[in-house]
Amino acid sequence: MATPDGSRVTSGLTAPSAEDYLLDWLRRQSLGQGGDFIGDDAALLPDGRAITVDHQIEGVHFPRGLDPAWVAPRLLAVSLSDLAAVGAVPSYAFLALAAPPESDRRRLLSALLRACRHYDVTLAGGDLATASALHLSLTLVGSRTPRGRWLRRDQARSGDRLWVGGEVGGSAAGRFLLAAGATAGRHTLRLPRGWRAPRDLGDAARLALRRHLSPQPQLELGQWLARRRRAAALDISDGLALDLARLCRASSVGAVIHPETVPRPTHLAALGQRLGHSMDDLMLHGGEDYVLLFTLPARLAPPARFRCRAIGEILAGPELLQERNGHRSPLPCHGWDHLRGTARTDEPHSLD
Amino acid sequence: MATPDGSRVTSGLTAPSAEDYLLDWLRRQSLGQGGDFIGDDAALLPDGRAITVDHQIEGVHFPRGLDPAWVAPRLLAVSLSDLAAVGAVPSYAFLALAAPPESDRRRLLSALLRACRHYDVTLAGGDLATASALHLSLTLVGSRTPRGRWLRRDQARSGDRLWVGGEVGGSAAGRFLLAAGATAGRHTLRLPRGWRAPRDLGDAARLALRRHLSPQPQLELGQWLARRRRAAALDISDGLALDLARLCRASSVGAVIHPETVPRPTHLAALGQRLGHSMDDLMLHGGEDYVLLFTLPARLAPPARFRCRAIGEILAGPELLQERNGHRSPLPCHGWDHLRGTARTDEPHSLD
């Protein structure tokens, strides 16, 4: 960890979210008793295993009434993305499932089993309960990739190049579409009622829904990075800017990004306009893209098959900057805050 | 597994609960893909690790408003009991926590960390979210005890003696007390308002509350059993009778118990009477005692320090019986059903 004493790096960097504060506090409380494991996308155990726990709640992480056949594979993909971010090879999954009595558990479990098979993951156990809303908690176990090391957040160094593993912004557009009334049935994605749009915009909207509901964890890319001598990585879950701030904070560095180089889905600007969100909102602060954000020494580039894109550089100082048309300015940093259940604002907020 | 083909053993034995059916179905779906791991209290992985996942939901597993300082250590104890039931030595814990914005997360996490320290468990990671009710999901990792094997449910053989690791029935009395208005503050347990009782009954009631809120996982006993040549075990979570049925089903045997030999807290009958429940209800069907129910070859007995009690014998046939005053009769078998969220009845119920 770059901050083994649990100290907060705030000067220059935008304030961490409430969740970051709570995790810092937890790390301080449990140092020597496990706090050393807290801070990467998955816990990296001394025995060579990586373990990650993620949960998703109806009405919080996904809309009420979403077909369970989307819910379970999505949770698996999100959790696999955590393993991708530490370069692990996934092996076992465990599900804690709380569901209303009327919900179709077999349909949910069938979909999960299919998705597990796809990723060569074994569903090895779980716990079942009845509750008023659907609530899933998934634990994934992975192991270090052969001839690899763990991929961590704290390995970025000044002069490194900053990369993303794929397009960002589409998932947030999909989330806003769902909030606007889009629905996802077993085989069809329906746009919000009364949604009139040129065909290409409609196609882009359906693609955004798919991005949101069916993210693709970048396991192979993570494993490739884990075999490099030095790389830092996390996955973009809470927005490019906020996750970049986390990476920089863990590595005690700063960064500058070039927003125009950030890869995005076609028609994202038009889609954003229809949904009342700027392209920056979607791309830089939207989140849930579950592509890797990583750094490599400047002389290295990932193989073309991964379709990564260089989007900036790591700086020695603690600033987070954006460069547009040759001008640098602070990168606004807000994203999803898991504790506030809302897009976070920048005012400092202490749990101590 | 005694039923590697996933077939249902129903003749003679009372019908399994909806959860048992769902687990059977899951095992059939995932055989060769992990189904082999499903069936014991924890998943027993080929690499020598045991993993268990348990979740607890406010209003389902514990009353609304219960002090978080009780909730988290209780969940840890319940999960540790799963590891005790397979004879594992616990090592790491992971928490997925969803809590209302106003809840005191630091208090909950502090209590969990204290409890982890007590059991030499490392809290190594987790996931945080905001939700309308408190919902915790805990993953525990353990390893095989040195010179031991995994303790499983399917090792009971005709002629074995049946044992329990401690008193049963108290936890259910505590649960009914909470439902009747008892409260648990930071340092005090309060009986329901207007509860008038002789002092010894009041003491018994407070003890029952403590039993319910603060179960003691029998890790050392589980590890001792895991070092025997043959033993079968599970922990009593859903009621002695229902859990005995599960053990017998996994081992393809029957059993007879002698209810008068089952250890119980003092004044349990009087307490039950006040709460409107028979002693059998509490002792045989109450559940959540989290003591081990196990079998050993008749020549073996656990060391006296474990305070175990022999309560019956394993039979070749599939019947579950009780013997009172020399007369044998079927043992009624109902207990908590996690899927129905209710005490289960005996009518068969298929999820297929």
XYZ file of C-alpha atoms in Angstrom:
704
model
C 0.000 0.000 0.000
C 1.213 3.488 -0.693
C -0.315 4.662 2.574
C 0.548 1.895 5.023
C -0.072 4.224 7.944
C -3.591 4.839 6.681
C -2.926 8.567 6.411
C -5.111 10.553 4.072
C -3.669 12.095 0.985
C -5.963 15.024 0.424
C -3.869 18.028 -0.496
C -4.327 18.729 -4.152
C -6.426 15.643 -4.776
C -10.122 16.080 -4.461
C -11.608 14.842 -1.233
C -12.168 11.103 -1.018
C -15.719 9.882 -0.780
C -17.406 8.819 2.429
C -16.691 5.226 1.462
C -12.991 6.000 1.077
C -12.981 7.575 4.544
C -14.710 4.586 6.069
C -12.295 2.180 4.401
C -9.368 4.292 5.640
C -10.769 4.180 9.138
C -11.293 0.439 8.895
C -7.742 -0.010 7.681
C -6.366 2.003 10.585
C -8.434 0.000 13.068
C -7.361 -3.322 11.680
C -3.751 -2.743 10.725
C -1.767 -5.821 11.600
C -5.088 -7.598 11.838
C -5.856 -7.499 8.142
C -5.901 -3.813 7.317
C -2.983 -4.454 4.992
C -5.347 -6.331 2.675
C -7.853 -3.512 2.362
C -7.362 -1.073 -0.494
C -7.251 -2.988 -3.762
C -10.231 -4.240 -5.731
C -9.831 -7.645 -4.099
C -8.141 -8.789 -0.899
C -4.782 -10.312 -1.756
C -4.119 -13.091 0.722
C -0.687 -14.402 1.653
C -1.619 -17.874 0.375
C -1.846 -16.625 -3.232
C -5.627 -16.223 -3.306
C -7.576 -13.104 -4.128
C -11.060 -12.740 -2.685
C -13.674 -10.152 -3.508
C -17.159 -9.597 -2.126
C -19.764 -7.502 -3.950
C -23.411 -7.046 -3.299
C -26.259 -5.695 -5.306
C -29.607 -4.598 -4.018
C -32.836 -4.138 -5.928
C -33.694 -0.471 -6.083
C -30.137 0.551 -5.181
C -27.819 -1.113 -7.683
C -30.408 -2.171 -10.207
C -34.017 -1.146 -10.913
C -36.875 -2.916 -9.176
C -38.402 -5.642 -11.281
C -35.336 -6.220 -13.450
C -35.416 -9.763 -14.828
C -33.307 -11.991 -12.527
C -31.695 -13.432 -15.651
C -29.901 -10.076 -16.007
C -29.253 -9.484 -12.327
C -27.139 -12.497 -11.412
C -24.800 -12.551 -14.430
C -24.281 -8.808 -14.011
C -23.217 -9.262 -10.410
C -20.855 -12.024 -11.484
C -19.350 -9.764 -14.167
C -18.914 -6.879 -11.721
C -17.169 -9.173 -9.241
C -15.022 -10.720 -11.953
C -13.970 -7.199 -12.851
C -12.537 -6.839 -9.334
C -10.476 -9.963 -9.935
C -9.442 -8.616 -13.344
C -8.230 -5.455 -11.604
C -5.787 -7.460 -9.476
C -4.787 -9.750 -12.324
C -6.312 -12.887 -10.800
C -7.652 -16.031 -12.428
C -11.175 -16.677 -11.049
C -12.036 -20.077 -9.615
C -14.946 -20.246 -7.130
C -18.128 -18.272 -6.477
C -20.436 -18.186 -3.446
C -23.850 -16.560 -3.463
C -25.891 -15.181 -0.593
C -29.360 -14.655 -1.999
C -32.275 -12.937 -0.300
C -35.371 -12.782 -2.461
C -39.088 -12.068 -2.102
C -41.199 -15.237 -1.904
C -42.695 -14.668 -5.347
C -39.398 -14.227 -7.158
C -38.112 -16.860 -9.546
C -35.019 -18.129 -7.775
C -34.464 -20.977 -10.177
C -34.382 -18.575 -13.094
C -31.852 -16.419 -11.282
C -29.692 -19.388 -10.313
C -29.870 -20.897 -13.806
C -28.655 -17.627 -15.286
C -25.871 -17.454 -12.713
C -24.788 -21.020 -13.434
C -24.685 -20.321 -17.168
C -22.570 -17.234 -16.590
C -20.279 -19.166 -14.223
C -19.750 -21.805 -16.902
C -18.896 -19.101 -19.415
C -16.096 -17.817 -17.194
C -15.011 -21.244 -15.947
C -16.057 -20.366 -12.406
C -17.458 -22.973 -10.009
C -20.489 -22.012 -7.942
C -19.420 -23.755 -4.755
C -21.894 -22.633 -2.115
C -24.194 -20.022 -0.744
C -26.937 -19.003 1.611
C -30.623 -18.445 0.944
C -33.185 -16.271 2.660
C -36.488 -14.558 2.092
C -36.624 -10.765 2.146
C -38.814 -7.993 0.821
C -36.374 -7.007 -1.931
C -33.897 -8.928 -4.044
C -30.449 -8.749 -2.496
C -27.481 -10.694 -3.785
C -24.032 -10.895 -2.332
C -21.369 -12.683 -4.315
C -17.976 -13.825 -3.097
C -15.384 -14.721 -5.694
C -12.126 -16.543 -5.127
C -9.262 -16.294 -7.592
C -5.620 -17.154 -7.731
C -2.498 -15.435 -8.964
C -1.932 -15.827 -12.679
C 0.963 -18.177 -13.490
C 4.264 -16.281 -13.658
C 2.428 -13.155 -12.563
C 2.258 -10.924 -9.526
C -0.750 -9.180 -8.014
C -1.807 -6.089 -9.859
C -2.239 -3.208 -7.393
C -3.301 0.404 -7.255
C -0.128 1.731 -5.694
C 2.365 1.069 -8.464
C 1.889 4.212 -10.584
C 5.001 6.384 -10.966
C 5.546 9.831 -12.389
C 6.050 9.577 -16.146
C 3.906 6.453 -16.566
C 1.297 6.494 -19.255
C -2.355 6.197 -18.228
C -4.597 3.797 -20.156
C -8.202 2.637 -20.279
C -9.193 -0.829 -21.380
C -12.213 0.196 -23.426
C -15.022 2.662 -23.960
C -16.474 4.540 -21.022
C -19.739 6.396 -20.552
C -22.057 3.869 -22.161
C -22.990 2.164 -18.909
C -24.042 5.427 -17.281
C -26.199 6.236 -20.312
C -27.783 2.808 -19.924
C -28.456 3.471 -16.252
C -30.147 6.780 -17.058
C -32.205 5.037 -19.744
C -33.426 2.501 -17.184
C -34.255 5.337 -14.802
C -36.220 6.945 -17.662
C -38.316 3.831 -18.119
C -36.348 1.523 -20.392
C -36.911 -2.139 -19.573
C -34.935 -5.310 -20.036
C -36.911 -8.451 -20.706
C -35.587 -11.903 -21.263
C -34.640 -11.354 -24.888
C -35.476 -7.756 -25.626
C -34.351 -4.348 -24.487
C -37.122 -1.769 -24.694
C -36.484 1.957 -24.818
C -38.560 4.254 -22.603
C -42.190 4.569 -23.662
C -42.672 7.410 -26.098
C -38.987 7.517 -26.902
C -38.749 8.749 -30.489
C -35.292 8.812 -32.022
C -33.513 8.237 -35.313
C -32.624 4.613 -35.788
C -28.909 5.039 -35.081
C -29.652 6.783 -31.781
C -32.048 3.975 -30.863
C -29.338 1.437 -31.630
C -26.869 3.396 -29.521
C -29.384 3.469 -26.668
C -29.881 -0.282 -26.797
C -26.119 -0.737 -26.853
C -25.826 1.506 -23.783
C -28.434 -0.605 -21.981
C -26.464 -3.702 -22.848
C -23.263 -2.090 -21.623
C -24.923 -1.331 -18.339
C -26.619 -4.680 -17.858
C -23.946 -6.936 -19.222
C -20.465 -5.555 -18.529
C -17.483 -7.510 -19.808
C -14.803 -8.071 -17.175
C -11.310 -7.636 -18.626
C -9.778 -10.727 -17.101
C -7.289 -11.426 -19.858
C -6.052 -7.833 -19.868
C -5.648 -7.921 -16.071
C -3.647 -11.123 -16.285
C -1.441 -9.648 -19.016
C -0.786 -6.601 -16.824
C -0.014 -8.840 -13.840
C 2.796 -10.403 -15.849
C 4.492 -7.017 -16.478
C 7.256 -5.873 -14.172
C 5.265 -2.867 -12.997
C 1.687 -1.762 -13.614
C -1.011 -0.154 -11.481
C -4.691 -0.847 -12.060
C -8.241 -0.704 -10.827
C -11.544 -1.042 -12.597
C -13.801 1.890 -13.380
C -16.755 1.344 -11.117
C -17.485 4.794 -9.718
C -16.438 7.005 -12.623
C -13.160 7.550 -14.448
C -12.298 10.692 -12.483
C -13.072 9.285 -9.026
C -11.356 5.976 -9.713
C -8.347 7.820 -11.132
C -8.227 9.837 -7.902
C -8.159 6.565 -5.959
C -5.343 5.163 -8.047
C -3.348 8.384 -7.663
C -4.005 8.505 -3.948
C -2.832 4.907 -3.471
C 0.317 5.646 -5.485
C 0.895 9.137 -4.027
C 1.033 10.685 -7.486
C -1.077 12.969 -9.666
C -2.279 12.673 -13.235
C -3.350 14.613 -16.273
C -5.899 13.214 -18.699
C -6.784 14.285 -22.219
C -10.576 13.952 -22.288
C -10.802 14.014 -26.081
C -8.728 10.811 -26.243
C -10.993 8.854 -23.898
C -12.766 6.192 -25.970
C -16.544 6.401 -25.920
C -19.441 4.710 -27.703
C -20.668 6.325 -30.931
C -23.511 8.810 -30.464
C -22.756 9.147 -26.740
C -23.018 12.952 -26.884
C -26.406 12.822 -28.622
C -27.612 10.155 -26.220
C -26.452 12.237 -23.261
C -28.257 15.268 -24.637
C -31.515 13.308 -24.861
C -31.015 12.184 -21.274
C -30.031 15.600 -19.947
C -26.415 14.742 -19.202
C -23.260 16.142 -20.700
C -20.778 13.827 -22.311
C -18.316 14.632 -19.504
C -20.918 13.549 -16.977
C -21.243 10.195 -18.657
C -17.623 9.615 -19.612
C -15.724 11.038 -16.683
C -18.188 10.653 -13.837
C -20.708 8.061 -14.969
C -19.129 4.886 -13.663
C -19.981 1.206 -13.876
C -18.058 0.765 -17.104
C -15.966 -2.018 -15.547
C -13.083 -1.528 -17.900
C -9.603 -1.345 -16.434
C -7.890 1.966 -15.740
C -4.175 1.308 -15.561
C -0.696 2.706 -15.849
C 2.398 1.320 -17.562
C 5.910 2.687 -17.928
C 5.872 4.973 -20.995
C 7.892 2.569 -23.157
C 5.256 -0.189 -22.818
C 1.908 -0.604 -24.575
C -0.640 -3.403 -24.279
C -1.121 -5.651 -27.330
C -3.530 -4.272 -29.918
C -6.038 -7.079 -29.337
C -7.030 -5.513 -26.023
C -8.060 -2.265 -27.801
C -6.759 -0.089 -24.966
C -6.297 3.627 -25.324
C -3.691 5.939 -23.735
C -5.574 8.833 -22.152
C -2.999 10.684 -20.052
C 0.140 10.662 -17.963
C 1.060 10.258 -14.335
C 2.476 13.365 -12.639
C 4.753 13.635 -9.630
C 2.578 16.240 -7.902
C -0.749 15.437 -6.305
C -2.932 17.336 -8.809
C -5.623 15.714 -10.911
C -5.795 17.675 -14.155
C -7.487 17.629 -17.528
C -5.886 19.060 -20.611
C -8.120 20.445 -23.344
C -6.754 22.340 -26.363
C -3.393 22.687 -24.653
C -4.853 24.175 -21.468
C -4.691 22.372 -18.163
C -7.349 22.752 -15.495
C -8.372 20.767 -12.404
C -10.332 17.618 -13.175
C -13.645 17.810 -11.325
C -14.054 14.670 -9.341
C -17.436 13.391 -8.403
C -18.906 9.949 -8.758
C -21.065 7.422 -7.122
C -20.775 7.350 -3.361
C -21.771 3.971 -1.991
C -22.396 5.263 1.481
C -24.418 8.284 0.595
C -26.219 6.349 -2.124
C -25.820 9.340 -4.367
C -23.461 11.081 -6.694
C -20.973 12.569 -4.292
C -20.098 16.213 -4.045
C -16.667 17.495 -3.233
C -17.045 18.920 0.247
C -14.879 17.092 2.759
C -16.800 14.709 4.932
C -15.343 12.938 7.897
C -16.564 9.835 9.630
C -14.105 10.205 12.476
C -21.772 -37.006 -0.496
C -24.145 -39.777 0.308
C -26.382 -38.713 -2.564
C -23.943 -37.925 -5.349
C -26.676 -38.261 -7.934
C -28.684 -35.609 -6.141
C -31.592 -37.983 -5.645
C -34.015 -37.187 -2.886
C -34.262 -39.423 0.093
C -37.806 -38.870 1.184
C -39.324 -42.234 2.024
C -39.579 -42.479 5.751
C -37.797 -39.218 6.415
C -39.952 -36.168 6.693
C -40.023 -33.982 3.641
C -37.049 -31.692 3.212
C -37.688 -27.974 3.354
C -38.009 -25.740 0.312
C -34.400 -24.698 0.873
C -33.284 -28.320 0.812
C -35.128 -28.822 -2.479
C -33.554 -25.742 -3.988
C -30.089 -26.837 -2.867
C -30.708 -30.283 -4.326
C -31.759 -28.724 -7.587
C -28.715 -26.466 -7.584
C -26.471 -29.443 -6.912
C -27.959 -31.361 -9.818
C -27.535 -28.379 -12.135
C -23.961 -27.809 -11.180
C -22.614 -31.325 -10.715
C -19.112 -31.479 -12.116
C -19.183 -27.716 -12.027
C -19.112 -27.397 -8.267
C -22.215 -29.237 -7.132
C -19.947 -31.634 -5.296
C -19.125 -28.847 -2.844
C -22.711 -28.064 -1.967
C -24.219 -29.896 0.975
C -22.066 -29.332 4.029
C -22.121 -26.289 6.291
C -19.194 -24.850 4.352
C -17.846 -25.522 0.880
C -14.805 -27.761 1.116
C -12.418 -26.789 -1.640
C -9.778 -29.067 -3.127
C -7.024 -26.670 -2.022
C -7.717 -27.365 1.672
C -9.853 -24.276 2.295
C -13.376 -24.174 3.635
C -15.540 -21.202 2.710
C -18.915 -20.263 4.099
C -21.249 -17.392 3.279
C -24.037 -16.291 5.622
C -26.259 -13.295 5.533
C -28.514 -11.627 8.007
C -31.237 -9.147 7.288
C -32.891 -6.724 9.684
C -36.470 -7.789 10.253
C -35.800 -11.305 8.955
C -32.907 -12.730 10.951
C -32.855 -10.162 13.724
C -35.356 -7.601 14.987
C -35.411 -4.104 13.546
C -33.459 -1.615 15.605
C -31.216 -4.181 17.272
C -27.985 -2.504 18.346
C -25.357 -3.070 15.607
C -22.916 -4.020 18.355
C -24.953 -7.243 18.723
C -25.665 -7.792 15.042
C -22.165 -8.075 13.609
C -20.585 -10.338 16.255
C -23.652 -12.578 16.086
C -23.262 -12.980 12.334
C -19.590 -13.772 12.838
C -20.468 -16.404 15.458
C -23.111 -17.989 13.229
C -20.632 -18.175 10.347
C -17.892 -19.522 12.594
C -20.331 -22.228 13.624
C -20.445 -23.339 9.971
C -16.680 -23.667 10.019
C -16.888 -25.506 13.356
C -19.299 -27.953 11.723
C -16.700 -28.919 9.104
C -13.840 -28.923 11.602
C -12.047 -25.933 10.054
C -9.714 -23.376 11.610
C -11.017 -19.884 10.677
C -8.667 -17.363 9.099
C -10.245 -14.544 7.037
C -13.555 -12.685 7.001
C -15.134 -10.471 4.333
C -18.173 -8.298 4.966
C -20.741 -6.964 2.532
C -22.649 -4.317 4.450
C -25.757 -2.475 3.319
C -27.059 -0.036 5.887
C -29.489 2.882 6.120
C -27.740 6.271 5.936
C -28.472 7.026 9.594
C -27.040 3.783 10.968
C -23.812 3.749 12.916
C -21.488 1.820 10.622
C -18.419 2.530 12.700
C -20.065 1.029 15.764
C -20.995 -2.067 13.797
C -17.528 -2.410 12.295
C -15.814 -1.820 15.654
C -17.871 -4.587 17.209
C -17.070 -6.881 14.298
C -13.355 -6.143 14.569
C -13.392 -6.865 18.303
C -15.149 -10.175 17.685
C -12.720 -11.023 14.875
C -9.801 -10.414 17.227
C -11.396 -12.692 19.811
C -11.508 -15.566 17.326
C -8.179 -14.732 15.661
C -9.928 -13.967 12.390
C -8.648 -11.277 10.004
C -11.218 -8.939 8.457
C -9.633 -8.738 5.009
C -12.151 -6.921 2.850
C -15.704 -6.089 2.040
C -18.208 -3.996 0.176
C -20.354 -1.127 1.411
C -23.694 0.199 0.244
C -26.669 2.192 1.417
C -30.039 0.462 1.691
C -33.309 0.897 3.515
C -32.625 -1.935 5.986
C -29.488 -3.321 7.569
C -28.229 -6.274 5.577
C -24.963 -8.019 6.281
C -23.345 -10.798 4.344
C -20.252 -12.414 5.777
C -17.823 -14.703 4.004
C -15.447 -16.734 6.127
C -12.406 -18.633 4.973
C -10.929 -21.436 7.025
C -8.425 -24.202 6.585
C -8.277 -27.850 7.519
C -7.177 -28.466 11.061
C -3.641 -29.911 11.278
C -3.714 -33.714 11.148
C -7.439 -33.556 10.572
C -9.866 -34.226 7.755
C -13.009 -32.344 6.826
C -15.954 -33.080 9.034
C -18.985 -33.900 6.881
C -22.653 -34.718 7.182
C -22.532 -37.974 5.299
C -20.390 -40.060 7.633
C -23.063 -41.346 10.046
C -23.427 -45.133 10.153
C -25.969 -47.416 11.728
C -25.015 -48.056 15.358
C -23.235 -44.715 15.823
C -24.147 -42.683 18.852
C -25.759 -39.282 18.327
C -24.467 -36.335 20.359
C -25.151 -32.645 20.885
C -22.431 -30.187 21.856
C -24.483 -28.247 24.385
C -27.880 -27.046 25.519
C -30.599 -26.451 22.954
C -33.836 -24.476 23.110
C -32.505 -21.371 24.817
C -31.904 -19.456 21.612
C -35.474 -19.974 20.422
C -36.782 -18.769 23.793
C -34.600 -15.687 23.359
C -36.002 -15.110 19.881
C -39.564 -15.316 21.190
C -38.645 -12.912 23.988
C -37.374 -10.394 21.438
C -40.565 -10.845 19.427
C -42.498 -10.168 22.651
C -40.704 -6.874 23.160
C -37.453 -7.659 24.939
C -34.656 -5.312 23.918
C -30.896 -5.533 23.828
C -28.990 -2.351 24.502
C -25.277 -1.875 24.592
C -24.827 -3.271 28.081
C -28.260 -4.347 29.207
C -30.843 -6.884 28.227
C -34.379 -5.747 29.028
C -37.280 -8.130 29.359
C -40.577 -7.260 27.647
C -42.420 -4.338 29.243
C -44.779 -5.520 31.930
C -43.015 -8.859 32.204
C -43.461 -9.981 35.820
C -41.679 -13.141 36.836
C -39.901 -14.676 39.800
C -36.256 -13.728 39.845
C -34.966 -17.105 38.660
C -37.293 -17.017 35.640
C -36.115 -13.492 34.859
C -32.519 -14.679 35.029
C -33.360 -17.615 32.747
C -35.000 -15.209 30.302
C -31.945 -12.964 30.190
C -29.756 -16.013 29.659
C -31.997 -17.095 26.789
C -31.658 -13.648 25.200
C -27.906 -13.915 25.531
C -27.956 -17.392 23.995
C -29.855 -16.028 21.045
C -27.828 -12.874 20.536
C -24.417 -14.221 21.334
C -24.049 -17.846 20.266
C -20.760 -19.612 20.944
C -19.363 -21.452 17.921
C -17.886 -24.803 18.887
C -14.688 -24.501 16.919
C -12.526 -26.561 19.251
C -15.060 -29.387 19.368
C -15.315 -29.374 15.560
C -11.553 -29.584 15.234
C -11.420 -32.430 17.730
C -14.066 -34.311 15.726
C -12.156 -33.631 12.493
C -9.187 -35.477 13.961
C -11.259 -38.651 14.613
C -11.250 -41.417 12.048
C -14.973 -41.055 11.403
C -17.545 -38.541 12.597
C -20.508 -36.789 10.991
C -21.575 -33.316 12.035
C -23.543 -30.183 11.322
C -24.567 -27.297 13.500
C -28.086 -26.819 14.833
C -29.309 -23.795 12.959
C -32.853 -24.712 11.960
C -33.889 -26.952 14.864
C -32.566 -30.225 16.244
C -35.163 -32.335 14.431
C -34.792 -30.674 11.011
C -31.003 -30.631 11.187
C -30.987 -34.258 12.305
C -33.131 -35.069 9.268
C -30.511 -33.368 7.074
C -27.672 -35.321 8.636
C -29.581 -38.585 8.226
C -30.505 -37.741 4.655
C -26.886 -36.970 3.735
C -25.760 -40.247 5.335
C -28.734 -42.324 4.101
C -29.541 -43.494 7.619
C -32.225 -42.968 10.245
C -32.049 -42.058 13.905
C -33.811 -42.335 17.210
C -33.486 -39.662 19.847
C -34.339 -39.712 23.531
C -35.820 -36.257 24.109
C -35.469 -36.427 27.890
C -31.678 -36.686 27.497
C -31.374 -33.567 25.371
C -29.609 -30.911 27.448
C -31.581 -27.717 27.953
C -31.226 -24.535 29.983
C -32.773 -24.528 33.454
C -36.356 -23.222 33.619
C -36.794 -23.734 29.862
C -40.197 -25.352 30.357
C -41.449 -22.504 32.549
C -40.038 -19.946 30.135
C -41.715 -21.707 27.227
C -45.012 -21.727 29.080
C -44.817 -17.964 29.605
C -44.083 -17.542 25.900
C -46.782 -19.943 24.722
C -44.437 -22.618 23.396
C -43.950 -26.169 24.542
C -40.522 -27.332 25.598
C -40.459 -29.621 22.542
C -41.095 -26.612 20.325
C -38.103 -24.850 21.769
C -35.757 -27.806 22.150
C -36.504 -29.892 19.090
C -37.721 -27.313 16.608
C -36.509 -23.972 17.870
C -33.178 -23.676 16.114
C -30.350 -21.159 16.139
C -28.609 -22.894 19.008
C -25.401 -23.222 16.961
C -24.153 -26.174 18.921
C -22.864 -29.166 16.995
C -25.028 -32.197 16.334
C -22.714 -35.103 15.581
C -22.239 -38.834 15.474
C -19.352 -40.975 16.618
C -18.824 -44.743 16.606
C -20.399 -46.079 19.809
C -17.054 -46.843 21.471
C -15.954 -43.186 21.291
C -16.939 -40.243 23.471
C -15.749 -36.633 23.312
C -13.595 -35.380 26.218
C -15.582 -34.174 29.209
C -14.404 -30.566 28.768
C -16.712 -30.206 25.766
C -19.769 -31.035 27.909
C -21.421 -32.983 25.110
C -24.419 -35.221 25.680
C -25.404 -38.475 23.934
C -29.045 -38.108 22.866
C -29.719 -41.076 20.596
C -28.496 -43.617 18.069
C -28.194 -43.900 14.327
C -30.469 -46.497 12.682
C -30.053 -48.356 9.417
C -33.563 -47.579 8.246
C -34.663 -44.150 7.074
C -37.009 -43.400 9.999
C -36.587 -40.454 12.318
C -37.933 -41.516 15.708
C -38.232 -40.328 19.245
C -38.292 -42.680 22.184
C -40.189 -41.646 25.319
C -40.771 -44.020 28.240
C -39.721 -46.980 26.104
C -42.152 -46.136 23.280
C -40.950 -45.113 19.850
C -42.907 -42.753 17.633
C -42.087 -40.630 14.576
C -40.160 -37.458 15.384
C -42.143 -34.514 14.025
C -39.864 -32.455 11.873
C -40.480 -28.816 11.350
C -38.160 -25.894 11.657
C -37.222 -22.635 10.142
C -37.520 -22.536 6.388
C -35.219 -19.931 4.872
C -37.120 -19.740 1.647
C -40.582 -19.510 3.063
C -39.370 -17.215 5.828
C -41.483 -19.178 8.249
C -41.561 -22.264 10.357
C -42.037 -24.942 7.762
C -44.849 -27.422 7.673
C -44.486 -30.945 6.516
C -46.371 -31.041 3.259
C -44.106 -31.850 0.352
C -43.218 -28.860 -1.742
C -41.376 -29.038 -5.012
C -39.474 -26.349 -6.805
C -39.017 -28.435 -9.910
